[in-house]
Short mmCIF file of C-alpha atoms in Angstrom, two decimals:
data_model
loop_
_atom_site.label_atom_id
_atom_site.label_comp_id
_atom_site.label_asym_id
_atom_site.label_seq_id
_atom_site.Cartn_x
_atom_site.Cartn_y
_atom_site.Cartn_z
CA UNK G 35 52.85 147.80 170.91
CA UNK G 36 56.40 146.71 170.24
CA UNK G 37 58.15 145.03 168.44
CA UNK G 38 56.70 146.14 165.11
CA UNK G 39 56.47 145.17 161.47
CA UNK G 40 59.05 146.88 159.27
CA UNK G 41 56.33 147.73 156.78
CA UNK G 42 54.83 150.10 159.34
CA UNK G 43 58.01 152.19 159.42
CA UNK G 44 59.35 155.09 157.44
CA UNK G 45 63.14 155.16 157.30
CA UNK G 46 64.88 158.55 157.36
CA UNK G 47 68.40 158.43 155.96
CA UNK G 48 70.67 161.43 156.60
CA UNK G 49 72.94 161.84 153.58
CA UNK G 50 73.38 165.58 153.05
CA UNK G 51 76.89 166.22 154.36
CA UNK G 52 80.08 167.06 152.51
CA UNK G 53 82.34 164.57 154.28
CA UNK G 54 85.21 167.03 154.69
CA UNK G 55 87.16 164.73 156.97
CA UNK G 56 87.66 162.23 154.16
CA UNK G 57 89.85 164.82 152.44
CA UNK G 58 90.83 164.07 148.87
CA UNK G 59 90.24 160.34 149.23
CA UNK G 60 86.65 160.70 147.99
CA UNK G 61 84.80 163.08 145.70
CA UNK G 62 81.03 163.30 146.11
CA UNK G 63 78.52 162.35 148.82
CA UNK G 64 79.85 159.87 151.38
CA UNK G 65 76.86 157.61 150.79
CA UNK G 66 78.25 156.93 147.31
CA UNK G 67 81.47 155.41 148.63
CA UNK G 68 81.92 152.11 146.84
CA UNK G 69 82.52 148.81 148.61
CA UNK G 70 82.94 145.76 146.38
CA UNK G 71 81.00 147.43 143.59
CA UNK G 72 78.08 148.54 145.76
CA UNK G 73 77.66 152.00 147.26
CA UNK G 74 76.73 152.65 150.88
CA UNK G 75 73.47 154.11 149.62
CA UNK G 76 72.51 151.01 147.68
CA UNK G 77 73.49 148.84 150.65
CA UNK G 78 71.15 150.87 152.88
CA UNK G 79 68.23 150.37 150.51
CA UNK G 80 68.92 146.66 150.16
CA UNK G 81 69.18 146.19 153.94
CA UNK G 82 65.93 148.05 154.55
CA UNK G 83 64.13 146.13 151.83
CA UNK G 84 65.40 142.82 153.21
CA UNK G 85 63.81 143.73 156.56
CA UNK G 86 60.48 144.77 155.08
CA UNK G 87 61.03 148.55 155.26
CA UNK G 88 59.90 149.92 151.91
CA UNK G 89 59.30 153.63 152.58
CA UNK G 90 62.48 155.73 152.67
CA UNK G 91 63.07 159.47 152.92
CA UNK G 92 66.59 160.73 152.26
CA UNK G 93 67.88 164.12 153.33
CA UNK G 94 70.22 165.29 150.58
CA UNK G 95 72.30 168.42 150.13
CA UNK G 96 75.85 168.18 148.85
CA UNK G 97 75.82 166.97 145.22
CA UNK G 98 72.23 165.88 145.68
CA UNK G 99 71.70 164.91 142.06
CA UNK G 100 74.38 162.22 142.29
CA UNK G 101 72.46 160.61 145.16
CA UNK G 102 69.19 160.87 143.25
CA UNK G 103 70.73 159.18 140.21
CA UNK G 104 72.19 156.40 142.35
CA UNK G 105 68.81 155.73 143.95
CA UNK G 106 67.08 155.61 140.58
CA UNK G 107 69.50 152.88 139.52
CA UNK G 108 69.20 150.95 142.79
CA UNK G 109 65.39 150.95 142.73
CA UNK G 110 65.33 148.98 139.48
CA UNK G 111 66.27 145.92 141.53
CA UNK G 112 64.03 146.78 144.50
CA UNK G 113 60.41 146.64 143.35
CA UNK G 114 57.95 147.90 145.91
CA UNK G 115 60.35 150.33 147.56
CA UNK G 116 59.48 154.04 147.54
CA UNK G 117 62.20 156.66 148.01
CA UNK G 118 61.68 160.41 148.24
CA UNK G 119 64.17 163.19 148.82
CA UNK G 120 64.16 166.16 151.16
CA UNK G 121 66.68 168.82 150.21
CA UNK G 122 68.61 170.59 152.95
CA UNK G 123 70.15 173.75 151.46
CA UNK G 124 72.02 174.34 154.73
CA UNK G 125 73.86 171.03 154.56
CA UNK G 126 77.08 172.64 155.79
CA UNK G 127 75.46 173.20 159.19
CA UNK G 128 75.16 170.48 161.82
CA UNK G 129 73.29 167.26 161.20
CA UNK G 130 70.41 168.47 163.38
CA UNK G 131 69.40 170.74 160.51
CA UNK G 132 69.20 167.74 158.19
CA UNK G 133 66.93 166.00 160.67
CA UNK G 134 64.86 169.16 161.15
CA UNK G 135 64.26 169.15 157.39
CA UNK G 136 62.36 165.89 157.94
CA UNK G 137 59.84 167.49 160.32
CA UNK G 138 56.86 166.47 158.17
CA UNK G 139 57.81 162.79 158.38
CA UNK G 140 58.59 162.99 162.10
CA UNK G 141 55.15 164.45 162.82
CA UNK G 142 53.12 162.33 160.38
CA UNK G 143 52.10 159.82 163.05
CA UNK G 144 54.10 156.75 162.01
CA UNK G 145 57.04 154.75 163.30
CA UNK G 146 60.41 156.18 162.28
CA UNK G 147 63.78 154.59 161.67
CA UNK G 148 66.53 157.22 161.73
CA UNK G 149 69.84 156.27 160.17
CA UNK G 150 73.19 157.89 159.50
CA UNK G 151 74.15 157.43 155.88
CA UNK G 152 77.88 156.91 156.43
CA UNK G 153 77.79 153.42 157.97
CA UNK G 154 78.76 150.06 156.49
CA UNK G 155 76.95 147.38 158.47
CA UNK G 156 75.33 143.98 158.74
CA UNK G 157 71.68 144.17 157.64
CA UNK G 158 70.63 142.19 160.73
CA UNK G 159 70.99 145.45 162.65
CA UNK G 160 67.74 146.64 161.08
CA UNK G 161 66.02 143.54 162.35
CA UNK G 162 67.20 144.25 165.88
CA UNK G 163 65.90 147.80 165.68
CA UNK G 164 62.50 146.50 164.63
CA UNK G 165 62.48 143.88 167.38
CA UNK G 166 63.32 146.33 170.18
CA UNK G 167 60.79 146.56 172.99
CA UNK G 168 61.17 150.26 173.86
CA UNK G 169 59.45 153.30 172.36
CA UNK G 170 62.84 154.69 171.52
CA UNK G 171 65.41 152.09 170.45
CA UNK G 172 69.15 152.70 170.06
CA UNK G 173 71.81 150.24 168.88
CA UNK G 174 74.88 149.84 171.08
CA UNK G 175 78.24 148.19 170.46
CA UNK G 176 80.11 147.39 173.66
CA UNK G 177 83.44 147.18 171.82
CA UNK G 178 83.88 150.85 170.99
CA UNK G 179 87.16 152.39 169.92
CA UNK G 180 88.80 154.71 172.47
CA UNK G 181 88.68 158.50 172.20
CA UNK G 182 86.22 161.36 171.97
CA UNK G 183 84.96 160.64 168.45
CA UNK G 184 82.45 157.81 169.16
CA UNK G 185 79.02 158.84 170.44
CA UNK G 186 78.60 156.94 173.69
CA UNK G 187 75.45 155.39 175.14
CA UNK G 188 75.90 155.32 178.91
CA UNK G 189 74.07 152.96 181.27
CA UNK G 190 73.50 152.65 185.01
CA UNK G 191 73.67 149.32 186.87
CA UNK G 192 70.02 148.63 186.04
CA UNK G 193 70.64 148.94 182.29
CA UNK G 194 68.89 152.30 181.98
CA UNK G 195 70.36 154.88 179.59
CA UNK G 196 71.67 157.82 181.62
CA UNK G 197 73.64 159.77 179.01
CA UNK G 198 74.17 159.92 175.26
CA UNK G 199 77.09 162.01 174.08
CA UNK G 200 80.66 161.95 172.80
CA UNK G 201 81.75 163.37 176.16
CA UNK G 202 79.24 162.14 178.75
CA UNK G 203 78.42 164.33 181.73
CA UNK G 204 76.36 162.00 183.92
CA UNK G 205 77.60 159.20 186.15
CA UNK G 206 77.34 155.74 184.61
CA UNK G 207 78.47 152.16 185.12
CA UNK G 208 79.36 151.28 181.54
CA UNK G 209 79.05 152.64 178.03
CA UNK G 210 79.16 151.48 174.44
CA UNK G 211 79.20 153.13 171.03
CA UNK G 212 76.09 154.27 169.21
CA UNK G 213 75.80 152.91 165.68
CA UNK G 214 73.78 155.94 164.63
CA UNK G 215 70.57 153.98 163.96
CA UNK G 216 67.36 154.54 165.95
CA UNK G 217 63.69 153.58 166.01
CA UNK G 218 61.10 155.97 167.41
CA UNK G 219 57.43 155.60 168.22
CA UNK G 220 55.12 158.24 166.68
CA UNK G 221 55.02 160.17 169.96
CA UNK G 222 58.79 160.24 170.36
CA UNK G 223 59.24 161.15 166.69
CA UNK G 224 56.95 164.15 167.20
CA UNK G 225 58.84 165.17 170.34
CA UNK G 226 62.11 164.90 168.42
CA UNK G 227 60.75 167.17 165.69
CA UNK G 228 59.77 169.72 168.33
CA UNK G 229 63.19 169.56 169.93
CA UNK G 230 64.98 170.04 166.60
CA UNK G 231 62.73 173.02 165.87
CA UNK G 232 63.69 174.52 169.25
CA UNK G 233 67.39 174.31 168.45
CA UNK G 234 66.92 175.88 165.03
CA UNK G 235 64.75 178.68 166.49
CA UNK G 236 67.55 179.42 168.95
CA UNK G 237 70.04 179.70 166.10
CA UNK G 238 71.89 176.58 167.26
CA UNK G 239 72.30 175.21 163.75
CA UNK G 240 75.79 173.78 164.20
CA UNK G 241 74.52 171.21 166.70
CA UNK G 242 74.53 167.51 165.83
CA UNK G 243 71.18 165.70 165.97
CA UNK G 244 72.31 163.48 168.86
CA UNK G 245 71.85 166.45 171.20
CA UNK G 246 68.11 166.55 170.50
CA UNK G 247 67.81 162.81 171.12
CA UNK G 248 69.85 163.19 174.31
CA UNK G 249 67.43 165.82 175.58
CA UNK G 250 64.52 163.40 175.17
CA UNK G 251 66.39 160.54 176.83
CA UNK G 252 67.35 162.63 179.85
CA UNK G 253 63.78 163.91 180.21
CA UNK G 254 62.11 160.46 180.06
CA UNK G 255 64.73 157.68 180.23
CA UNK G 256 62.16 154.94 180.85
CA UNK G 257 60.89 155.33 177.28
CA UNK G 258 64.27 154.43 175.75
CA UNK G 259 66.28 151.24 175.51
CA UNK G 260 69.19 149.79 173.57
CA UNK G 261 69.72 146.63 171.56
CA UNK G 262 73.19 145.08 171.65
CA UNK G 263 74.86 144.60 168.25
CA UNK G 264 78.38 143.91 169.50
CA UNK G 265 78.39 140.61 167.59
CA UNK G 266 77.67 142.21 164.21
CA UNK G 267 80.27 143.85 161.92
CA UNK G 268 79.94 147.55 161.17
CA UNK G 269 81.88 150.78 160.98
CA UNK G 270 81.07 154.46 160.72
CA UNK G 271 83.04 156.23 157.99
CA UNK G 272 84.43 159.66 158.83
CA UNK G 273 88.14 159.49 158.03
CA UNK G 274 90.35 157.84 155.38
CA UNK G 275 91.38 155.20 157.93
CA UNK G 276 87.69 154.32 158.35
CA UNK G 277 87.46 153.61 154.63
CA UNK G 278 90.46 151.32 154.93
CA UNK G 279 88.90 149.52 157.92
CA UNK G 280 85.63 149.14 156.04
CA UNK G 281 87.33 147.55 153.05
CA UNK G 282 89.93 145.46 154.85
CA UNK G 283 88.03 144.32 157.97
CA UNK G 284 84.28 144.89 157.85
CA UNK G 285 83.58 144.07 154.20
CA UNK G 286 85.21 140.62 154.35
CA UNK G 287 83.12 139.83 157.44
CA UNK G 288 79.94 140.92 155.66
CA UNK G 289 80.77 138.84 152.61
CA UNK G 290 81.43 135.79 154.78
CA UNK G 291 78.20 136.07 156.76
#
């Protein structure tokens, strides 16, 4: 069943948040941060298109119209790509709510790529997601930065994922950082939708979406695997120093590749 053709996938891009931790260094949705004249949002669409993924659903919230306008401009150079928007009015809650807003896509019966919007990355990462052999594919970077901020993918000595959290609770042999990109089979996507719905029904709306994925991994670890992207440049953008790293370190590597 796996690996799969990118054309069989729908990509879900989470881009609803305010980006408070950037402070006054940026005004507007984080996905509109500019790097060498190209926004993160446009870079996402170009990377997906280059890997044959032409169906994209974007969860928007904060200053949603700005994201819509940016997509309309980007699509002029990407014929054949379809982008639709799902509005999350509760975008100040946790990211799980933004994923829950995509329940219709998660339960539609197709392959799903799930992607954080605030990442600058090498487009070959999408190819590795599509080439993964597991039903649920995560991307892992072994060279993570220290501290509690990175979401960690933890492995046992057989290479099985045994935890997935900023502060892991289960014993493990090694861990790396999650990029925030995933690929799910139709069955896992439906299970993820159900798990998100459970959290929302319990009033746990401040939870980040990784908790719902963690629940599925811990329940059936054999269905999940990770692809190593330690050799590819990328960075998540949460703080002003991340913007500086993106422009001074990651962007030159992307332009040279």
